[in-house]
Short mmCIF file of N, CA, C and O in Angstrom, two decimals:
data_model
loop_
_atom_site.label_atom_id
_atom_site.label_comp_id
_atom_site.label_asym_id
_atom_site.label_seq_id
_atom_site.Cartn_x
_atom_site.Cartn_y
_atom_site.Cartn_z
N MET A 993 233.75 -133.02 -187.60
CA MET A 993 233.08 -134.01 -188.33
C MET A 993 232.45 -135.09 -187.41
O MET A 993 231.47 -135.59 -187.70
N LYS A 994 233.13 -135.52 -186.44
CA LYS A 994 232.69 -136.48 -185.61
C LYS A 994 231.62 -136.00 -184.64
O LYS A 994 230.58 -136.90 -184.40
N ALA A 995 231.53 -134.83 -184.26
CA ALA A 995 230.37 -134.31 -183.53
C ALA A 995 229.17 -134.33 -184.33
O ALA A 995 228.03 -134.61 -183.82
N TRP A 996 229.23 -134.09 -185.47
CA TRP A 996 227.86 -134.13 -186.52
C TRP A 996 227.56 -135.59 -186.66
O TRP A 996 226.33 -135.82 -186.60
N MET A 997 228.40 -136.53 -186.62
CA MET A 997 227.89 -137.99 -186.77
C MET A 997 227.31 -138.49 -185.49
O MET A 997 226.52 -139.42 -185.48
N ILE A 998 227.61 -137.92 -184.37
CA ILE A 998 227.15 -138.31 -183.00
C ILE A 998 225.69 -137.50 -182.88
O ILE A 998 224.78 -138.06 -182.44
N ALA A 999 225.68 -136.30 -183.22
CA ALA A 999 224.50 -135.43 -183.10
C ALA A 999 223.29 -135.94 -183.72
O ALA A 999 222.15 -135.88 -183.38
N VAL A 1000 223.47 -136.45 -185.09
CA VAL A 1000 222.30 -136.72 -185.83
C VAL A 1000 221.55 -137.98 -185.14
O VAL A 1000 220.31 -138.02 -184.98
N PRO A 1001 222.16 -139.12 -184.74
CA PRO A 1001 221.48 -140.13 -184.14
C PRO A 1001 220.79 -139.65 -182.64
O PRO A 1001 219.79 -140.13 -182.40
N VAL A 1002 221.47 -138.92 -182.03
CA VAL A 1002 220.85 -138.41 -180.83
C VAL A 1002 219.63 -137.47 -181.08
O VAL A 1002 218.64 -137.62 -180.37
N LEU A 1003 219.65 -136.58 -182.07
CA LEU A 1003 218.47 -135.82 -182.43
C LEU A 1003 217.27 -136.75 -182.84
O LEU A 1003 216.22 -136.51 -182.66
N ALA A 1004 217.72 -137.79 -183.72
CA ALA A 1004 216.64 -138.68 -184.13
C ALA A 1004 215.91 -139.48 -183.01
O ALA A 1004 214.73 -139.49 -183.02
N LEU A 1005 216.73 -139.87 -181.97
CA LEU A 1005 216.32 -140.59 -180.95
C LEU A 1005 215.40 -139.60 -180.07
O LEU A 1005 214.36 -140.10 -179.56
N ALA A 1006 215.74 -138.44 -179.97
CA ALA A 1006 214.96 -137.38 -179.13
C ALA A 1006 213.70 -137.07 -179.77
O ALA A 1006 212.68 -137.03 -179.16
N ALA A 1007 213.67 -137.09 -181.12
CA ALA A 1007 212.40 -136.92 -181.80
C ALA A 1007 211.46 -138.10 -181.68
O ALA A 1007 210.20 -137.79 -181.55
N VAL A 1008 211.99 -139.23 -181.71
CA VAL A 1008 211.13 -140.48 -181.54
C VAL A 1008 210.50 -140.54 -179.99
O VAL A 1008 209.31 -140.84 -179.82
N ALA A 1009 211.36 -140.00 -179.07
CA ALA A 1009 210.93 -140.07 -177.65
C ALA A 1009 209.91 -138.99 -177.37
O ALA A 1009 209.10 -139.14 -176.51
N MET A 1010 209.73 -137.94 -178.21
CA MET A 1010 208.75 -136.89 -178.06
C MET A 1010 207.31 -137.23 -178.73
O MET A 1010 206.47 -136.49 -178.48
N VAL A 1011 207.23 -138.32 -179.50
CA VAL A 1011 206.06 -138.73 -180.07
C VAL A 1011 205.01 -139.08 -178.93
O VAL A 1011 205.33 -139.82 -178.05
N PRO A 1012 203.77 -138.51 -178.99
CA PRO A 1012 202.82 -138.93 -177.93
C PRO A 1012 202.57 -140.29 -177.85
O PRO A 1012 202.36 -141.01 -178.93
N GLN A 1013 202.40 -140.89 -176.58
CA GLN A 1013 202.20 -142.35 -176.44
C GLN A 1013 200.76 -142.48 -176.19
O GLN A 1013 199.92 -141.72 -175.68
N ASP A 1014 200.16 -143.71 -176.54
CA ASP A 1014 198.79 -144.16 -176.25
C ASP A 1014 198.66 -144.49 -174.90
O ASP A 1014 199.38 -145.40 -174.43
N PRO A 1015 197.84 -143.85 -173.97
CA PRO A 1015 197.79 -144.26 -172.66
C PRO A 1015 197.17 -145.62 -172.44
O PRO A 1015 197.48 -146.23 -171.38
N LEU A 1016 196.35 -146.15 -173.24
CA LEU A 1016 195.82 -147.42 -173.13
C LEU A 1016 196.88 -148.53 -173.40
O LEU A 1016 196.75 -149.63 -172.75
N ALA A 1017 197.82 -148.17 -174.29
CA ALA A 1017 198.80 -149.23 -174.57
C ALA A 1017 199.72 -149.44 -173.26
O ALA A 1017 200.45 -150.50 -173.23
N ALA A 1018 199.87 -148.47 -172.54
CA ALA A 1018 200.65 -148.56 -171.27
C ALA A 1018 200.13 -149.45 -170.22
O ALA A 1018 200.75 -150.24 -169.62
N ASP A 1019 198.74 -149.61 -170.11
CA ASP A 1019 198.09 -150.45 -169.28
C ASP A 1019 197.14 -151.34 -169.98
O ASP A 1019 196.06 -151.06 -170.40
N PRO A 1020 197.54 -152.64 -170.31
CA PRO A 1020 196.82 -153.47 -171.18
C PRO A 1020 195.47 -153.94 -170.49
O PRO A 1020 194.71 -154.50 -171.12
N SER A 1021 195.35 -153.79 -169.16
CA SER A 1021 194.12 -154.16 -168.39
C SER A 1021 192.96 -153.10 -168.83
O SER A 1021 191.81 -153.50 -168.63
N LEU A 1022 193.28 -152.04 -169.45
CA LEU A 1022 192.13 -151.05 -169.89
C LEU A 1022 191.74 -151.31 -171.26
O LEU A 1022 190.74 -150.76 -171.70
N VAL A 1023 192.41 -152.16 -172.03
CA VAL A 1023 192.06 -152.44 -173.33
C VAL A 1023 190.96 -153.53 -173.44
O VAL A 1023 191.15 -154.59 -172.82
N ASP A 1024 189.97 -153.31 -174.12
CA ASP A 1024 188.81 -154.34 -174.30
C ASP A 1024 189.26 -155.40 -175.30
O ASP A 1024 190.02 -155.09 -176.27
N GLN A 1025 188.96 -156.65 -174.96
CA GLN A 1025 189.17 -157.77 -175.97
C GLN A 1025 187.91 -157.92 -176.71
O GLN A 1025 186.83 -158.03 -176.28
N THR A 1026 187.99 -157.93 -178.09
CA THR A 1026 186.83 -158.01 -178.97
C THR A 1026 186.98 -159.18 -180.01
O THR A 1026 188.10 -159.60 -180.37
N ALA A 1027 185.85 -159.60 -180.33
CA ALA A 1027 185.68 -160.60 -181.52
C ALA A 1027 184.35 -160.42 -182.14
O ALA A 1027 183.53 -160.07 -181.57
N VAL A 1028 184.24 -160.87 -183.27
CA VAL A 1028 183.00 -160.78 -184.06
C VAL A 1028 182.75 -162.22 -184.37
O VAL A 1028 183.54 -162.94 -184.94
N THR A 1029 181.52 -162.69 -184.11
CA THR A 1029 181.05 -164.01 -184.41
C THR A 1029 179.67 -164.06 -184.82
O THR A 1029 178.75 -163.22 -184.51
N THR A 1030 179.28 -165.04 -185.57
CA THR A 1030 177.90 -165.26 -185.98
C THR A 1030 177.11 -166.00 -184.88
O THR A 1030 177.48 -167.15 -184.71
N ILE A 1031 175.92 -165.43 -184.40
CA ILE A 1031 175.15 -166.24 -183.44
C ILE A 1031 173.67 -166.04 -183.80
O ILE A 1031 173.34 -165.28 -184.55
N SER A 1032 172.91 -166.89 -183.24
CA SER A 1032 171.52 -166.93 -183.52
C SER A 1032 170.61 -166.47 -182.33
O SER A 1032 169.64 -166.00 -182.35
N GLU A 1033 171.32 -166.91 -181.25
CA GLU A 1033 170.59 -166.53 -179.94
C GLU A 1033 171.51 -166.45 -178.77
O GLU A 1033 172.53 -167.21 -178.71
N LEU A 1034 171.14 -165.76 -177.68
CA LEU A 1034 171.88 -165.56 -176.50
C LEU A 1034 170.88 -166.10 -175.42
O LEU A 1034 169.76 -165.54 -175.33
N GLN A 1035 171.27 -167.07 -174.62
CA GLN A 1035 170.59 -167.64 -173.55
C GLN A 1035 171.43 -167.26 -172.28
O GLN A 1035 172.49 -167.47 -172.22
N TYR A 1036 170.55 -166.75 -171.27
CA TYR A 1036 171.25 -166.52 -170.07
C TYR A 1036 170.37 -166.95 -168.77
O TYR A 1036 169.16 -166.96 -168.91
N ILE A 1037 171.03 -167.17 -167.61
CA ILE A 1037 170.28 -167.60 -166.44
C ILE A 1037 170.51 -166.36 -165.57
O ILE A 1037 171.69 -166.03 -165.15
N ASN A 1038 169.42 -165.79 -165.13
CA ASN A 1038 169.58 -164.60 -164.15
C ASN A 1038 169.80 -165.13 -162.71
O ASN A 1038 170.04 -166.33 -162.56
N LEU A 1039 169.96 -164.11 -161.87
CA LEU A 1039 170.38 -164.45 -160.49
C LEU A 1039 169.36 -165.17 -159.79
O LEU A 1039 169.70 -165.88 -158.70
N GLN A 1040 168.18 -165.30 -160.16
CA GLN A 1040 167.10 -166.09 -159.53
C GLN A 1040 166.94 -167.46 -160.13
O GLN A 1040 166.19 -168.29 -159.75
N GLY A 1041 167.81 -167.72 -161.19
CA GLY A 1041 167.68 -169.14 -161.75
C GLY A 1041 166.88 -169.28 -163.00
O GLY A 1041 166.71 -170.44 -163.56
N THR A 1042 166.23 -168.24 -163.37
CA THR A 1042 165.28 -168.28 -164.53
C THR A 1042 166.11 -168.19 -166.03
O THR A 1042 166.92 -167.24 -165.95
N SER A 1043 165.99 -169.00 -166.84
CA SER A 1043 166.50 -169.03 -168.15
C SER A 1043 165.73 -168.09 -169.03
O SER A 1043 164.49 -168.20 -169.10
N THR A 1044 166.52 -167.20 -169.84
CA THR A 1044 165.85 -166.23 -170.83
C THR A 1044 166.57 -166.46 -172.10
O THR A 1044 167.80 -166.52 -172.08
N SER A 1045 165.86 -166.31 -173.08
CA SER A 1045 166.48 -166.28 -174.51
C SER A 1045 166.35 -164.98 -175.17
O SER A 1045 165.10 -164.41 -175.18
N VAL A 1046 167.29 -164.51 -175.89
CA VAL A 1046 167.24 -163.35 -176.77
C VAL A 1046 167.64 -163.60 -178.11
O VAL A 1046 168.78 -164.05 -178.29
N ALA A 1047 166.80 -163.40 -179.04
CA ALA A 1047 167.21 -163.61 -180.29
C ALA A 1047 168.31 -162.59 -180.86
O ALA A 1047 168.18 -161.42 -180.50
N ALA A 1048 169.23 -163.12 -181.66
CA ALA A 1048 170.39 -162.18 -182.12
C ALA A 1048 169.88 -161.30 -183.19
O ALA A 1048 170.77 -160.45 -183.60
N ARG A 1049 168.77 -161.39 -183.77
CA ARG A 1049 168.34 -160.62 -184.97
C ARG A 1049 168.56 -159.09 -184.85
O ARG A 1049 168.77 -158.48 -185.81
N SER A 1050 168.36 -158.62 -183.60
CA SER A 1050 168.55 -157.12 -183.48
C SER A 1050 169.86 -156.74 -182.52
O SER A 1050 169.92 -155.56 -182.33
N VAL A 1051 170.46 -157.69 -182.06
CA VAL A 1051 171.60 -157.44 -181.20
C VAL A 1051 172.84 -157.08 -181.94
O VAL A 1051 173.21 -157.89 -183.02
N VAL A 1052 173.50 -156.05 -181.77
CA VAL A 1052 174.69 -155.47 -182.36
C VAL A 1052 175.99 -155.93 -181.57
O VAL A 1052 177.05 -156.33 -182.08
N GLU A 1053 175.89 -155.83 -180.27
CA GLU A 1053 177.03 -155.93 -179.48
C GLU A 1053 176.63 -156.57 -178.03
O GLU A 1053 175.83 -156.28 -177.46
N ILE A 1054 177.47 -157.62 -177.60
CA ILE A 1054 177.33 -158.18 -176.19
C ILE A 1054 178.64 -158.01 -175.50
O ILE A 1054 179.70 -158.26 -176.02
N ARG A 1055 178.63 -157.31 -174.44
CA ARG A 1055 179.64 -157.03 -173.68
C ARG A 1055 179.72 -157.68 -172.34
O ARG A 1055 178.65 -157.60 -171.64
N LEU A 1056 180.82 -158.45 -171.99
CA LEU A 1056 180.91 -159.05 -170.63
C LEU A 1056 181.73 -158.23 -169.75
O LEU A 1056 182.99 -157.94 -170.09
N LEU A 1057 181.23 -157.64 -168.79
CA LEU A 1057 182.09 -156.86 -167.89
C LEU A 1057 182.56 -157.72 -166.74
O LEU A 1057 181.96 -158.36 -165.97
N GLU A 1058 183.85 -157.77 -166.64
CA GLU A 1058 184.54 -158.73 -165.81
C GLU A 1058 184.63 -158.40 -164.31
O GLU A 1058 184.64 -159.49 -163.50
N ASP A 1059 184.52 -157.27 -163.99
CA ASP A 1059 184.62 -156.81 -162.50
C ASP A 1059 183.36 -156.73 -161.78
O ASP A 1059 183.22 -155.75 -161.06
N ALA A 1060 182.35 -157.64 -161.98
CA ALA A 1060 181.05 -157.53 -161.42
C ALA A 1060 180.89 -158.22 -160.09
O ALA A 1060 179.78 -158.37 -159.71
N GLY A 1061 181.99 -158.82 -159.61
CA GLY A 1061 181.83 -159.58 -158.32
C GLY A 1061 181.63 -161.07 -158.56
O GLY A 1061 182.17 -161.67 -159.55
N ASP A 1062 180.72 -161.67 -157.82
CA ASP A 1062 180.45 -163.07 -157.99
C ASP A 1062 179.64 -163.55 -159.11
O ASP A 1062 179.37 -164.74 -159.44
N HIS A 1063 178.92 -162.59 -159.87
CA HIS A 1063 178.07 -162.92 -160.94
C HIS A 1063 178.68 -162.25 -162.25
O HIS A 1063 179.67 -161.58 -162.21
N LEU A 1064 177.98 -162.50 -163.34
CA LEU A 1064 178.40 -162.02 -164.64
C LEU A 1064 177.46 -160.77 -164.89
O LEU A 1064 176.29 -160.70 -164.52
N ARG A 1065 178.10 -159.87 -165.50
CA ARG A 1065 177.29 -158.72 -166.02
C ARG A 1065 177.29 -158.60 -167.43
O ARG A 1065 178.53 -158.34 -168.04
N LEU A 1066 176.20 -158.61 -168.15
CA LEU A 1066 176.22 -158.56 -169.67
C LEU A 1066 175.61 -157.27 -170.05
O LEU A 1066 174.41 -156.85 -169.56
N GLU A 1067 176.14 -156.60 -170.96
CA GLU A 1067 175.46 -155.39 -171.60
C GLU A 1067 175.10 -155.82 -173.03
O GLU A 1067 175.93 -156.29 -173.75
N LEU A 1068 173.84 -155.55 -173.45
CA LEU A 1068 173.44 -155.80 -174.72
C LEU A 1068 173.12 -154.44 -175.46
O LEU A 1068 172.36 -153.76 -175.00
N LEU A 1069 173.64 -154.31 -176.59
CA LEU A 1069 173.35 -153.11 -177.51
C LEU A 1069 172.63 -153.64 -178.73
O LEU A 1069 173.00 -154.55 -179.31
N TYR A 1070 171.50 -152.86 -178.97
CA TYR A 1070 170.58 -153.31 -179.97
C TYR A 1070 170.82 -152.41 -181.28
O TYR A 1070 171.28 -151.12 -181.11
N GLU A 1071 170.35 -152.76 -182.37
CA GLU A 1071 170.44 -152.08 -183.64
C GLU A 1071 169.64 -150.79 -183.48
O GLU A 1071 170.12 -149.79 -184.17
N ASN A 1072 168.51 -150.70 -182.81
CA ASN A 1072 167.87 -149.40 -182.82
C ASN A 1072 168.29 -148.58 -181.66
O ASN A 1072 167.52 -147.53 -181.39
N GLY A 1073 169.28 -148.85 -181.04
CA GLY A 1073 169.74 -147.95 -179.93
C GLY A 1073 169.42 -148.34 -178.47
O GLY A 1073 169.81 -147.79 -177.58
N ASP A 1074 168.56 -149.40 -178.35
CA ASP A 1074 168.06 -149.89 -177.06
C ASP A 1074 169.28 -150.57 -176.33
O ASP A 1074 170.34 -150.81 -176.90
N TYR A 1075 169.15 -150.58 -175.05
CA TYR A 1075 170.27 -151.05 -174.20
C TYR A 1075 169.72 -151.98 -173.03
O TYR A 1075 168.65 -151.71 -172.58
N SER A 1076 170.52 -153.02 -172.72
CA SER A 1076 170.05 -153.82 -171.58
C SER A 1076 171.26 -154.16 -170.81
O SER A 1076 172.43 -154.42 -171.29
N LEU A 1077 171.18 -154.15 -169.46
CA LEU A 1077 172.08 -154.51 -168.54
C LEU A 1077 171.64 -155.73 -167.72
O LEU A 1077 170.61 -155.68 -167.13
N ILE A 1078 172.21 -156.86 -167.81
CA ILE A 1078 171.89 -158.18 -167.26
C ILE A 1078 172.87 -158.59 -166.27
O ILE A 1078 174.01 -158.75 -166.57
N GLN A 1079 172.27 -158.95 -165.11
CA GLN A 1079 173.12 -159.61 -164.11
C GLN A 1079 172.74 -161.20 -164.23
O GLN A 1079 171.55 -161.52 -164.17
N ALA A 1080 173.77 -162.02 -164.39
CA ALA A 1080 173.54 -163.36 -164.80
C ALA A 1080 174.50 -164.31 -163.97
O ALA A 1080 175.59 -163.86 -163.59
N GLN A 1081 174.12 -165.62 -163.96
CA GLN A 1081 174.87 -166.73 -163.26
C GLN A 1081 175.68 -167.29 -164.51
O GLN A 1081 176.85 -167.79 -164.26
N GLY A 1082 175.12 -167.32 -165.61
CA GLY A 1082 175.78 -168.02 -166.81
C GLY A 1082 175.03 -167.58 -168.04
O GLY A 1082 173.93 -167.13 -168.13
N PHE A 1083 175.77 -167.82 -169.25
CA PHE A 1083 175.07 -167.58 -170.47
C PHE A 1083 175.67 -168.46 -171.60
O PHE A 1083 176.75 -169.19 -171.56
N HIS A 1084 174.85 -168.56 -172.67
CA HIS A 1084 175.16 -169.50 -173.74
C HIS A 1084 175.02 -168.65 -175.05
O HIS A 1084 173.94 -167.93 -175.17
N LEU A 1085 175.91 -168.77 -175.98
CA LEU A 1085 175.69 -168.29 -177.17
C LEU A 1085 175.55 -169.37 -178.28
O LEU A 1085 176.39 -170.20 -178.32
N LEU A 1086 174.33 -169.38 -178.74
CA LEU A 1086 173.84 -170.36 -179.80
C LEU A 1086 174.15 -169.85 -181.28
O LEU A 1086 173.75 -168.76 -181.60
N ARG A 1087 174.68 -170.67 -182.01
CA ARG A 1087 175.21 -170.44 -183.38
C ARG A 1087 174.19 -170.82 -184.42
O ARG A 1087 174.19 -170.27 -185.46
N ASN A 1088 173.59 -171.95 -184.16
CA ASN A 1088 172.64 -172.63 -185.18
C ASN A 1088 171.31 -172.74 -184.81
O ASN A 1088 171.10 -173.35 -183.64
N GLY A 1089 170.31 -172.16 -185.26
CA GLY A 1089 169.05 -172.24 -184.74
C GLY A 1089 168.21 -171.01 -185.07
O GLY A 1089 168.05 -170.12 -184.29
N GLY A 1090 167.71 -170.81 -186.38
CA GLY A 1090 166.92 -169.67 -186.72
C GLY A 1090 167.84 -168.67 -187.43
O GLY A 1090 168.77 -169.00 -187.96
N THR A 1091 167.47 -167.44 -187.32
CA THR A 1091 168.05 -166.41 -188.01
C THR A 1091 169.45 -165.96 -187.28
O THR A 1091 169.38 -165.70 -186.21
N SER A 1092 170.58 -166.07 -188.07
CA SER A 1092 171.72 -165.67 -187.45
C SER A 1092 172.31 -164.34 -187.91
O SER A 1092 171.89 -163.89 -189.10
N ARG A 1093 173.12 -163.74 -187.16
CA ARG A 1093 173.80 -162.43 -187.58
C ARG A 1093 175.03 -162.39 -186.90
O ARG A 1093 175.42 -162.92 -185.76
N GLU A 1094 176.02 -161.57 -187.39
CA GLU A 1094 177.32 -161.26 -186.80
C GLU A 1094 177.05 -160.27 -185.66
O GLU A 1094 176.38 -159.20 -185.69
N VAL A 1095 177.66 -160.57 -184.49
CA VAL A 1095 177.58 -159.84 -183.32
C VAL A 1095 178.95 -159.61 -182.68
O VAL A 1095 179.74 -160.55 -182.77
N ARG A 1096 179.17 -158.44 -182.28
CA ARG A 1096 180.53 -157.96 -181.70
C ARG A 1096 180.49 -158.50 -180.25
O ARG A 1096 179.57 -158.06 -179.48
N LEU A 1097 181.55 -159.28 -179.78
CA LEU A 1097 181.50 -159.83 -178.52
C LEU A 1097 182.76 -159.15 -177.83
O LEU A 1097 183.92 -158.98 -178.41
N VAL A 1098 182.58 -158.44 -176.71
CA VAL A 1098 183.69 -157.59 -176.13
C VAL A 1098 183.71 -158.03 -174.64
O VAL A 1098 182.83 -158.22 -173.90
N ARG A 1099 184.93 -158.11 -174.22
CA ARG A 1099 185.19 -158.41 -172.73
C ARG A 1099 186.00 -157.26 -172.16
O ARG A 1099 187.04 -156.86 -172.75
N GLY A 1100 185.42 -156.57 -171.15
CA GLY A 1100 186.04 -155.45 -170.64
C GLY A 1100 185.66 -155.19 -169.13
O GLY A 1100 185.33 -156.12 -168.51
N LYS A 1101 185.89 -153.90 -168.79
CA LYS A 1101 185.87 -153.53 -167.34
C LYS A 1101 184.42 -152.69 -167.22
O LYS A 1101 184.12 -151.99 -168.01
N SER A 1102 183.99 -152.57 -166.00
CA SER A 1102 182.82 -151.80 -165.77
C SER A 1102 183.16 -150.23 -166.01
O SER A 1102 182.13 -149.57 -166.37
N ALA A 1103 184.31 -149.88 -165.89
CA ALA A 1103 184.61 -148.51 -166.10
C ALA A 1103 184.46 -148.06 -167.47
O ALA A 1103 184.35 -146.88 -167.87
N ARG A 1104 184.36 -149.04 -168.39
CA ARG A 1104 184.21 -148.74 -169.81
C ARG A 1104 182.93 -149.33 -170.40
O ARG A 1104 182.78 -149.59 -171.54
N MET A 1105 181.95 -149.23 -169.27
CA MET A 1105 180.49 -149.59 -169.80
C MET A 1105 180.07 -148.71 -171.02
O MET A 1105 180.47 -147.67 -171.18
N ARG A 1106 179.05 -149.12 -171.83
CA ARG A 1106 178.59 -148.49 -172.96
C ARG A 1106 177.14 -148.00 -172.59
O ARG A 1106 176.46 -147.55 -173.59
N PHE A 1107 176.75 -147.80 -171.43
CA PHE A 1107 175.59 -147.21 -171.04
C PHE A 1107 175.34 -145.86 -171.66
O PHE A 1107 176.30 -145.09 -171.68
N PRO A 1108 174.33 -145.81 -172.40
CA PRO A 1108 174.13 -144.46 -173.29
C PRO A 1108 174.04 -143.29 -172.40
O PRO A 1108 173.46 -143.19 -171.30
N ARG A 1109 174.63 -142.18 -173.00
CA ARG A 1109 174.54 -140.90 -172.26
C ARG A 1109 173.26 -140.23 -172.59
O ARG A 1109 172.65 -140.20 -173.59
N LEU A 1110 172.59 -139.91 -171.37
CA LEU A 1110 171.19 -139.34 -171.48
C LEU A 1110 171.25 -137.74 -171.60
O LEU A 1110 172.06 -137.28 -170.94
N PRO A 1111 170.38 -137.27 -172.57
CA PRO A 1111 170.45 -135.78 -172.61
C PRO A 1111 170.11 -135.01 -171.47
O PRO A 1111 169.26 -135.48 -170.62
#
């Protein structure tokens, strides 16, 4: 009877140990940080010092890629499937001023870029 009482918890523990683990959960640096916010415009300053504005009306996602060196690397994904990769010194997210929409903001690594796969 005692052997039975010991075997059940050991078998239960073994069953839990055999459940597949999420490889991203083991390394938190591979997980993207995300948030959704309402913005009306993205303004960025390119590497030459020129300021550019992008209306948020067609932007679906803005990704900040952290491991770009001394500058910022932004990926913009648009509603119609268009894509922009921007090297910048800095950027501003404006919330009030014109047409606003919810945009997904993602902070991640270059290894997880969203560059579209070409056929």
